[in-house]
Amino acid sequence: MNKIDQMKYVGSMQQLAYIRPIQHLQGRASSIKSYHFQNGIISFESMIDKCLDIANLTYRGNNISFLAKQGLTGRMDFDTIGEEGLRSLMGGFLFTCGLENTCLKCSDGNAEYPMHGRIRSTPAESIGSRSYWDNNNYYLEASGEMREAELFGKNLVLSRKIGTSYDSNHFVITDTIKNESFRDEPMMILYHFNLGYPFMDENSELLLPSVRCEPRDEAAMRNRDLWHKMEAPQVNEPERVYLHDLASDNDGNTFAAAYSHTLGIGIKISFNKKYLPKFVQWKSLQAGDYVMGLEPTNSGVYGRCAEKDIHIIPAQGSEVIELDIEFFEGADEYERVKQQTMNLMN
């Protein structure tokens, strides 16, 4: 339906699609200010106080994301200090890890690198949102920038834009990471996408063009053949972490997808291996911590101190990372994405 015909049916387009700034008022969430996106099909909350990361995600009313036991949790100044690093990990659909460290915490001399880094708890500056028509499409966009910097040290800026449109089955995250210092800087980044119940259950599976799967430890090794299958929750079951090498097309494009046979819904996360050459899978069957993590990254799974070849951004250099999150429905679309997986691997 074109713009003129569409507007005959509504008073305001907010009946159908909007971005609304909201603020939570109680409990652990009381400090969170967010942008609430609703495009008619997809709904999610982008947290202004926490890297514009995505707290929750629904598709046609079905929950897709995972939320840890502590629930929606706002930003605290001590989020990344000591054991608070783990307590502050609330999950959500996406939290961004980096820019100095990803995965395990470690120390190197006087330098402390907290679990999954500090950018995930960095509030956004220069924020803005808009909803607008372009020809016959109604777009929703929000943006902001997060700075990870210190005196006599690094000065890395992550500028993020999140966009979708009315009645669309996908949204796009575009990150520009710039080194605004006058020296080359190490930069680690990992996009921690978290899928939860009811989207994830024992009838869910992953569709990855994986040509190599490396278990992180013995717990993952014991169940290596089941990496692509979600199983029923289990009591006292250790997490399983796998490092995958994903096939791509000639331009480096690849994806990670998951499908719920229970709901008949799938999600596909597309990205390019130029800046995200590695992929981590996190599978937790622990009762109460039931989640599947899909994690495109430029790093490994052992933390900065164990990395032998850390990615470098040159002084005053920048790079752009785009992630396209798309939903698909039904058996035919499942087979289509499954075939795309096979095509990349052949």
GROMACS .gro file of C-alpha atoms in nm, residues 123-242:
model
  120
  123PRO     CA    1   2.599   0.483   2.783
  124ALA     CA    2   2.529   0.636   2.444
  125GLU     CA    3   2.601   1.001   2.361
  126SER     CA    4   2.474   1.214   2.071
  127ILE     CA    5   2.157   1.005   2.064
  128GLY     CA    6   1.867   1.058   1.830
  129SER     CA    7   1.570   0.886   1.671
  130ARG     CA    8   1.338   0.956   1.383
  131SER     CA    9   1.043   0.809   1.195
  132TYR     CA   10   0.993   0.921   0.838
  133TRP     CA   11   0.849   0.842   0.497
  134ASP     CA   12   1.079   0.785   0.200
  135ASN     CA   13   0.865   0.733  -0.107
  136ASN     CA   14   0.619   0.467   0.011
  137ASN     CA   15   0.826   0.320   0.293
  138TYR     CA   16   0.795   0.431   0.656
  139TYR     CA   17   1.133   0.405   0.831
  140LEU     CA   18   1.230   0.390   1.199
  141GLU     CA   19   1.586   0.476   1.304
  142ALA     CA   20   1.780   0.538   1.624
  143SER     CA   21   2.147   0.621   1.667
  144GLY     CA   22   2.414   0.714   1.917
  145GLU     CA   23   2.781   0.673   1.995
  146MET     CA   24   2.975   0.506   2.273
  147ARG     CA   25   3.330   0.610   2.362
  148GLU     CA   26   3.585   0.384   2.531
  149ALA     CA   27   3.871   0.612   2.630
  150GLU     CA   28   4.118   0.700   2.904
  151LEU     CA   29   4.389   0.955   2.982
  152PHE     CA   30   4.714   0.865   2.801
  153GLY     CA   31   4.537   0.563   2.654
  154LYS     CA   32   4.290   0.444   2.396
  155ASN     CA   33   4.017   0.653   2.232
  156LEU     CA   34   3.781   0.417   2.050
  157VAL     CA   35   3.434   0.530   1.939
  158LEU     CA   36   3.152   0.297   1.839
  159SER     CA   37   2.881   0.482   1.643
  160ARG     CA   38   2.564   0.272   1.610
  161LYS     CA   39   2.254   0.304   1.395
  162ILE     CA   40   1.957   0.069   1.421
  163GLY     CA   41   1.695   0.080   1.148
  164THR     CA   42   1.382  -0.096   1.027
  165SER     CA   43   1.062  -0.007   0.845
  166TYR     CA   44   0.690  -0.059   0.888
  167ASP     CA   45   0.569  -0.414   0.820
  168SER     CA   46   0.926  -0.535   0.759
  169ASN     CA   47   1.054  -0.875   0.867
  170HIS     CA   48   1.406  -0.750   0.936
  171PHE     CA   49   1.614  -0.478   1.099
  172VAL     CA   50   1.974  -0.368   1.050
  173ILE     CA   51   2.247  -0.273   1.298
  174THR     CA   52   2.526  -0.062   1.148
  175ASP     CA   53   2.834   0.002   1.362
  176THR     CA   54   3.119   0.233   1.271
  177ILE     CA   55   3.421   0.181   1.496
  178LYS     CA   56   3.682   0.455   1.483
  179ASN     CA   57   4.020   0.487   1.647
  180GLU     CA   58   4.035   0.857   1.734
  181SER     CA   59   4.376   0.830   1.900
  182PHE     CA   60   4.709   0.894   1.730
  183ARG     CA   61   4.845   0.544   1.770
  184ASP     CA   62   4.737   0.203   1.647
  185GLU     CA   63   4.503   0.030   1.892
  186PRO     CA   64   4.404  -0.334   1.953
  187MET     CA   65   4.029  -0.383   1.912
  188MET     CA   66   3.825  -0.690   2.001
  189ILE     CA   67   3.452  -0.712   1.935
  190LEU     CA   68   3.190  -0.984   1.974
  191TYR     CA   69   2.816  -0.955   1.909
  192HIS     CA   70   2.647  -1.171   2.174
  193PHE     CA   71   2.302  -1.261   2.031
  194ASN     CA   72   2.096  -1.463   2.280
  195LEU     CA   73   1.797  -1.679   2.185
  196GLY     CA   74   1.554  -1.804   2.449
  197TYR     CA   75   1.226  -1.985   2.513
  198PRO     CA   76   0.973  -2.031   2.356
  199PHE     CA   77   1.172  -1.974   2.037
  200MET     CA   78   1.436  -2.210   2.172
  201ASP     CA   79   1.316  -2.551   2.287
  202GLU     CA   80   1.394  -2.915   2.210
  203ASN     CA   81   1.237  -2.870   1.865
  204SER     CA   82   1.478  -2.592   1.764
  205GLU     CA   83   1.795  -2.619   1.557
  206LEU     CA   84   2.077  -2.409   1.420
  207LEU     CA   85   2.151  -2.362   1.051
  208LEU     CA   86   2.520  -2.271   1.025
  209PRO     CA   87   2.746  -2.309   0.721
  210SER     CA   88   3.008  -2.454   0.956
  211VAL     CA   89   3.308  -2.624   0.796
  212ARG     CA   90   3.486  -2.672   1.129
  213CYS     CA   91   3.357  -2.699   1.485
  214GLU     CA   92   3.607  -2.679   1.771
  215PRO     CA   93   3.476  -2.752   2.124
  216ARG     CA   94   3.618  -2.523   2.392
  217ASP     CA   95   3.646  -2.787   2.665
  218GLU     CA   96   3.558  -3.142   2.770
  219ALA     CA   97   3.192  -3.062   2.838
  220ALA     CA   98   3.149  -2.939   2.482
  221MET     CA   99   3.357  -3.227   2.340
  222ARG     CA  100   3.129  -3.491   2.496
  223ASN     CA  101   2.829  -3.359   2.303
  224ARG     CA  102   3.001  -3.233   1.991
  225ASP     CA  103   2.767  -3.412   1.748
  226LEU     CA  104   2.466  -3.230   1.898
  227TRP     CA  105   2.603  -2.876   1.861
  228HIS     CA  106   2.327  -2.780   1.615
  229LYS     CA  107   2.038  -2.915   1.824
  230MET     CA  108   1.872  -2.753   2.123
  231GLU     CA  109   1.776  -3.011   2.384
  232ALA     CA  110   1.541  -3.010   2.682
  233PRO     CA  111   1.655  -2.825   2.998
  234GLN     CA  112   1.876  -3.026   3.234
  235VAL     CA  113   1.976  -2.977   3.598
  236ASN     CA  114   2.344  -2.901   3.671
  237GLU     CA  115   2.443  -2.921   3.305
  238PRO     CA  116   2.760  -2.726   3.218
  239GLU     CA  117   2.754  -2.477   2.933
  240ARG     CA  118   2.893  -2.582   2.596
  241VAL     CA  119   3.098  -2.344   2.384
  242TYR     CA  120   3.209  -2.407   2.026
   0.00000   0.00000   0.00000
